[in-house]
mmCIF file of C-alpha atoms in Angstrom:
data_model
loop_
_atom_site.group_PDB
_atom_site.id
_atom_site.type_symbol
_atom_site.label_atom_id
_atom_site.label_comp_id
_atom_site.label_asym_id
_atom_site.label_seq_id
_atom_site.Cartn_x
_atom_site.Cartn_y
_atom_site.Cartn_z
ATOM 1 C CA MET A 1 -29.161 91.545 -48.169
ATOM 2 C CA ARG A 2 -28.516 88.228 -49.756
ATOM 3 C CA THR A 3 -26.253 85.531 -48.161
ATOM 4 C CA PRO A 4 -23.324 84.436 -50.341
ATOM 5 C CA PRO A 5 -23.461 80.795 -51.532
ATOM 6 C CA TRP A 6 -19.887 79.842 -50.519
ATOM 7 C CA PRO A 7 -20.692 78.909 -46.858
ATOM 8 C CA LEU A 8 -23.283 76.436 -48.112
ATOM 9 C CA LEU A 9 -20.787 75.059 -50.646
ATOM 10 C CA VAL A 10 -18.117 74.642 -47.953
ATOM 11 C CA GLU A 11 -20.584 72.839 -45.676
ATOM 12 C CA ALA A 12 -21.718 70.570 -48.525
ATOM 13 C CA GLY A 13 -18.085 69.827 -49.442
ATOM 14 C CA PHE A 14 -17.211 68.981 -45.854
ATOM 15 C CA ALA A 15 -20.312 66.780 -45.516
ATOM 16 C CA GLY A 16 -19.383 64.984 -48.751
ATOM 17 C CA TRP A 17 -15.798 64.446 -47.607
ATOM 18 C CA LEU A 18 -16.973 63.109 -44.223
ATOM 19 C CA THR A 19 -19.469 60.776 -45.908
ATOM 20 C CA ALA A 20 -16.821 59.480 -48.361
ATOM 21 C CA THR A 21 -14.356 58.932 -45.500
ATOM 22 C CA LEU A 22 -16.880 57.007 -43.417
ATOM 23 C CA TYR A 23 -18.102 55.054 -46.447
ATOM 24 C CA SER A 24 -14.555 53.952 -47.331
ATOM 25 C CA GLN A 25 -13.889 52.611 -43.818
ATOM 26 C CA HIS A 26 -16.159 49.600 -44.242
ATOM 27 C CA PRO A 27 -14.251 46.309 -43.716
ATOM 28 C CA ASN A 28 -15.459 44.994 -47.072
ATOM 29 C CA ARG A 29 -13.135 46.322 -49.801
ATOM 30 C CA VAL A 30 -16.085 46.682 -52.190
ATOM 31 C CA PHE A 31 -16.648 50.091 -50.630
ATOM 32 C CA ASP A 32 -13.152 51.303 -51.584
ATOM 33 C CA GLY A 33 -14.253 52.548 -55.020
ATOM 34 C CA VAL A 34 -14.285 56.159 -53.839
ATOM 35 C CA ARG A 35 -10.543 55.865 -53.098
ATOM 36 C CA ARG A 36 -9.681 55.937 -56.800
ATOM 37 C CA PHE A 37 -10.192 59.715 -56.609
ATOM 38 C CA ASP A 38 -7.479 59.968 -53.918
ATOM 39 C CA PRO A 39 -4.716 57.437 -54.662
ATOM 40 C CA SER A 40 -2.299 59.150 -52.263
ATOM 41 C CA GLY A 41 -4.642 58.686 -49.299
ATOM 42 C CA LEU A 42 -4.202 62.292 -48.171
ATOM 43 C CA LEU A 43 -7.858 63.281 -48.387
ATOM 44 C CA LEU A 44 -9.475 59.911 -47.670
ATOM 45 C CA PRO A 45 -7.555 58.212 -44.852
ATOM 46 C CA ASP A 46 -7.703 54.439 -44.519
ATOM 47 C CA TRP A 47 -8.815 53.916 -40.938
ATOM 48 C CA ARG A 48 -10.720 50.692 -40.518
ATOM 49 C CA PHE A 49 -13.182 50.398 -37.676
ATOM 50 C CA PHE A 50 -12.560 46.659 -37.488
ATOM 51 C CA ALA A 51 -9.433 44.699 -38.217
ATOM 52 C CA PRO A 52 -9.789 42.354 -41.193
ATOM 53 C CA ARG A 53 -8.301 39.493 -39.150
ATOM 54 C CA PRO A 54 -8.243 40.439 -35.468
ATOM 55 C CA ALA A 55 -5.605 38.808 -33.296
ATOM 56 C CA ALA A 56 -6.956 35.815 -31.429
ATOM 57 C CA HIS A 57 -3.813 35.072 -29.441
ATOM 58 C CA ASP A 58 -0.967 36.648 -27.498
ATOM 59 C CA PHE A 59 2.735 36.038 -27.636
ATOM 60 C CA HIS A 60 4.799 35.466 -24.538
ATOM 61 C CA VAL A 61 8.576 35.636 -24.404
ATOM 62 C CA LEU A 62 10.175 33.523 -21.690
ATOM 63 C CA TYR A 63 13.851 33.182 -20.919
ATOM 64 C CA ARG A 64 16.148 31.144 -18.725
ATOM 65 C CA THR A 65 19.726 31.710 -17.764
ATOM 66 C CA LEU A 66 22.790 29.534 -17.619
ATOM 67 C CA THR A 67 25.490 30.092 -15.017
ATOM 68 C CA ALA A 68 29.189 29.490 -15.573
ATOM 69 C CA ASP A 69 28.972 26.172 -13.690
ATOM 70 C CA GLY A 70 26.153 24.937 -16.006
ATOM 71 C CA ALA A 71 23.100 25.458 -13.770
ATOM 72 C CA GLN A 72 19.914 26.478 -15.584
ATOM 73 C CA SER A 73 17.261 28.704 -14.060
ATOM 74 C CA ALA A 74 13.520 28.197 -14.442
ATOM 75 C CA TRP A 75 11.716 29.870 -17.345
ATOM 76 C CA ARG A 76 10.709 33.458 -16.509
ATOM 77 C CA PRO A 77 8.722 36.036 -18.483
ATOM 78 C CA ALA A 78 10.780 38.715 -20.188
ATOM 79 C CA PHE A 79 7.882 41.174 -20.114
ATOM 80 C CA ARG A 80 4.641 41.447 -18.185
ATOM 81 C CA ILE A 81 1.755 43.651 -19.161
ATOM 82 C CA ALA A 82 1.037 46.126 -16.391
ATOM 83 C CA LYS A 83 -2.328 45.948 -14.677
ATOM 84 C CA ARG A 84 -4.666 48.479 -16.278
ATOM 85 C CA ARG A 85 -5.230 51.752 -14.491
ATOM 86 C CA TRP A 86 -7.554 54.646 -15.298
ATOM 87 C CA ARG A 87 -4.619 56.776 -16.385
ATOM 88 C CA HIS A 88 -3.896 54.238 -19.128
ATOM 89 C CA THR A 89 -6.861 55.567 -21.081
ATOM 90 C CA LEU A 90 -4.708 58.644 -21.753
ATOM 91 C CA TRP A 91 -1.134 57.395 -21.442
ATOM 92 C CA ASN A 92 0.159 53.840 -21.426
ATOM 93 C CA PRO A 93 3.718 53.647 -22.731
ATOM 94 C CA THR A 94 4.122 49.966 -21.813
ATOM 95 C CA MET A 95 1.588 49.046 -24.484
ATOM 96 C CA ARG A 96 4.064 50.272 -27.086
ATOM 97 C CA VAL A 97 6.576 47.737 -25.796
ATOM 98 C CA TYR A 98 3.958 45.007 -25.910
ATOM 99 C CA LYS A 99 2.868 45.988 -29.442
ATOM 100 C CA THR A 100 6.492 45.929 -30.580
ATOM 101 C CA LEU A 101 7.008 42.481 -29.046
ATOM 102 C CA PHE A 102 3.795 41.298 -30.695
ATOM 103 C CA ASP A 103 5.025 42.505 -34.102
ATOM 104 C CA ILE A 104 8.471 40.949 -33.605
ATOM 105 C CA CYS A 105 6.962 37.611 -32.546
ATOM 106 C CA SER A 106 4.561 37.740 -35.510
ATOM 107 C CA GLY A 107 7.610 38.116 -37.751
ATOM 108 C CA ILE A 108 9.248 35.110 -36.111
ATOM 109 C CA ALA A 109 6.053 33.084 -36.541
ATOM 110 C CA ALA A 110 6.061 33.909 -40.264
ATOM 111 C CA VAL A 111 9.507 32.375 -40.851
ATOM 112 C CA PRO A 112 9.351 29.010 -42.672
ATOM 113 C CA PRO A 113 9.279 25.875 -40.511
ATOM 114 C CA ASP A 114 12.923 24.862 -41.040
ATOM 115 C CA ARG A 115 13.934 28.119 -39.289
ATOM 116 C CA ALA A 116 17.581 27.729 -40.300
ATOM 117 C CA GLU A 117 17.865 31.390 -41.274
ATOM 118 C CA LEU A 118 15.976 32.688 -38.212
ATOM 119 C CA PRO A 119 19.055 33.733 -36.148
ATOM 120 C CA ARG A 120 20.063 36.043 -39.007
ATOM 121 C CA THR A 121 16.709 37.869 -39.142
ATOM 122 C CA PRO A 122 16.194 41.316 -37.598
ATOM 123 C CA GLU A 123 13.319 39.931 -35.500
ATOM 124 C CA TYR A 124 15.580 37.372 -33.850
ATOM 125 C CA ARG A 125 18.286 39.939 -33.136
ATOM 126 C CA LEU A 126 15.766 42.407 -31.691
ATOM 127 C CA LEU A 127 14.282 39.753 -29.416
ATOM 128 C CA ARG A 128 17.721 38.524 -28.354
ATOM 129 C CA ASP A 129 18.794 42.081 -27.544
ATOM 130 C CA PHE A 130 15.534 42.752 -25.677
ATOM 131 C CA VAL A 131 16.096 39.740 -23.417
ATOM 132 C CA GLY A 132 19.784 40.634 -23.029
ATOM 133 C CA ARG A 133 18.944 44.186 -21.954
ATOM 134 C CA HIS A 134 16.371 42.810 -19.532
ATOM 135 C CA LEU A 135 19.061 40.589 -17.995
ATOM 136 C CA GLU A 136 21.526 43.453 -17.926
ATOM 137 C CA GLN A 137 19.145 45.449 -15.723
ATOM 138 C CA ASP A 138 18.532 42.471 -13.422
ATOM 139 C CA ALA A 139 20.508 42.680 -10.180
ATOM 140 C CA ASN A 140 20.890 38.882 -10.062
ATOM 141 C CA SER A 141 22.602 38.608 -13.448
ATOM 142 C CA SER A 142 26.194 38.859 -12.187
ATOM 143 C CA ASP A 143 26.796 35.110 -12.451
ATOM 144 C CA VAL A 144 24.957 34.629 -15.761
ATOM 145 C CA ALA A 145 27.082 33.185 -18.564
ATOM 146 C CA GLY A 146 24.331 32.726 -21.137
ATOM 147 C CA PHE A 147 20.615 32.810 -21.768
ATOM 148 C CA GLN A 148 17.985 31.175 -23.905
ATOM 149 C CA PHE A 149 14.527 32.420 -24.854
ATOM 150 C CA VAL A 150 11.329 30.901 -26.178
ATOM 151 C CA VAL A 151 8.390 32.441 -28.051
ATOM 152 C CA VAL A 152 5.028 31.046 -26.969
ATOM 153 C CA GLN A 153 1.736 31.680 -28.740
ATOM 154 C CA TYR A 154 -1.301 31.287 -26.510
ATOM 155 C CA SER A 155 -4.946 32.142 -26.970
ATOM 156 C CA GLY A 156 -5.557 32.832 -23.280
ATOM 157 C CA TYR A 157 -9.186 32.152 -22.486
ATOM 158 C CA ALA A 158 -9.975 30.093 -25.566
ATOM 159 C CA PRO A 159 -9.517 26.347 -25.277
ATOM 160 C CA GLY A 160 -6.258 24.935 -26.525
ATOM 161 C CA GLU A 161 -2.673 24.406 -25.569
ATOM 162 C CA PRO A 162 0.106 26.974 -25.930
ATOM 163 C CA GLN A 163 2.210 26.643 -29.058
ATOM 164 C CA TYR A 164 5.961 26.909 -28.653
ATOM 165 C CA LEU A 165 6.983 28.667 -31.849
ATOM 166 C CA PHE A 166 10.692 28.957 -31.365
ATOM 167 C CA VAL A 167 13.347 28.080 -28.807
ATOM 168 C CA SER A 168 16.615 29.917 -29.292
ATOM 169 C CA PRO A 169 20.031 28.400 -28.849
ATOM 170 C CA TYR A 170 21.938 29.596 -25.800
ATOM 171 C CA GLU A 171 23.344 33.059 -26.306
ATOM 172 C CA ASP A 172 26.584 34.112 -24.675
ATOM 173 C CA PHE A 173 26.016 36.774 -22.026
ATOM 174 C CA GLY A 174 29.673 37.509 -21.278
ATOM 175 C CA GLY A 175 30.580 41.023 -22.382
ATOM 176 C CA TRP A 176 26.988 41.737 -23.388
ATOM 177 C CA SER A 177 27.149 45.509 -22.902
ATOM 178 C CA ARG A 178 30.323 45.738 -25.008
ATOM 179 C CA ARG A 179 28.631 43.886 -27.845
ATOM 180 C CA LEU A 180 25.661 46.272 -28.196
#
């Protein structure tokens, strides 16, 4: 009895698809020629093994509060990355918060230097609301009248000083939960 040719054709088709997918993942866009056969990206996904420009810095969001009598607190971090645990290889929801903050701060860093329109951008409002919600959950925020936040870009272990990208004006904290 003779074996039908379709299993061999299916295997060859799958091997070709896998080869084309791997081939098109190369960081150099010269290898993207095979993508012209799949402009929708449904058959040949665009997963890059390496980022074209990997991030070489982190963003930190710090805030300070202002009481009704005018006293300012020290700068404090609005978010800390949790110490890594083994379970984080499967589930680490705090990294989504950090990734979101990274994207928001990247958007703020992309605003032109005069920054006059920055308080009207969605990135500014999201960051302001993030810090406001953080203060709302803080037990010591009962006497807070306002807050200010700063976005700091820092490379961590690499030599260099932190860059202060943006310092917000003081935001009114009175009636915060009614505003959102």
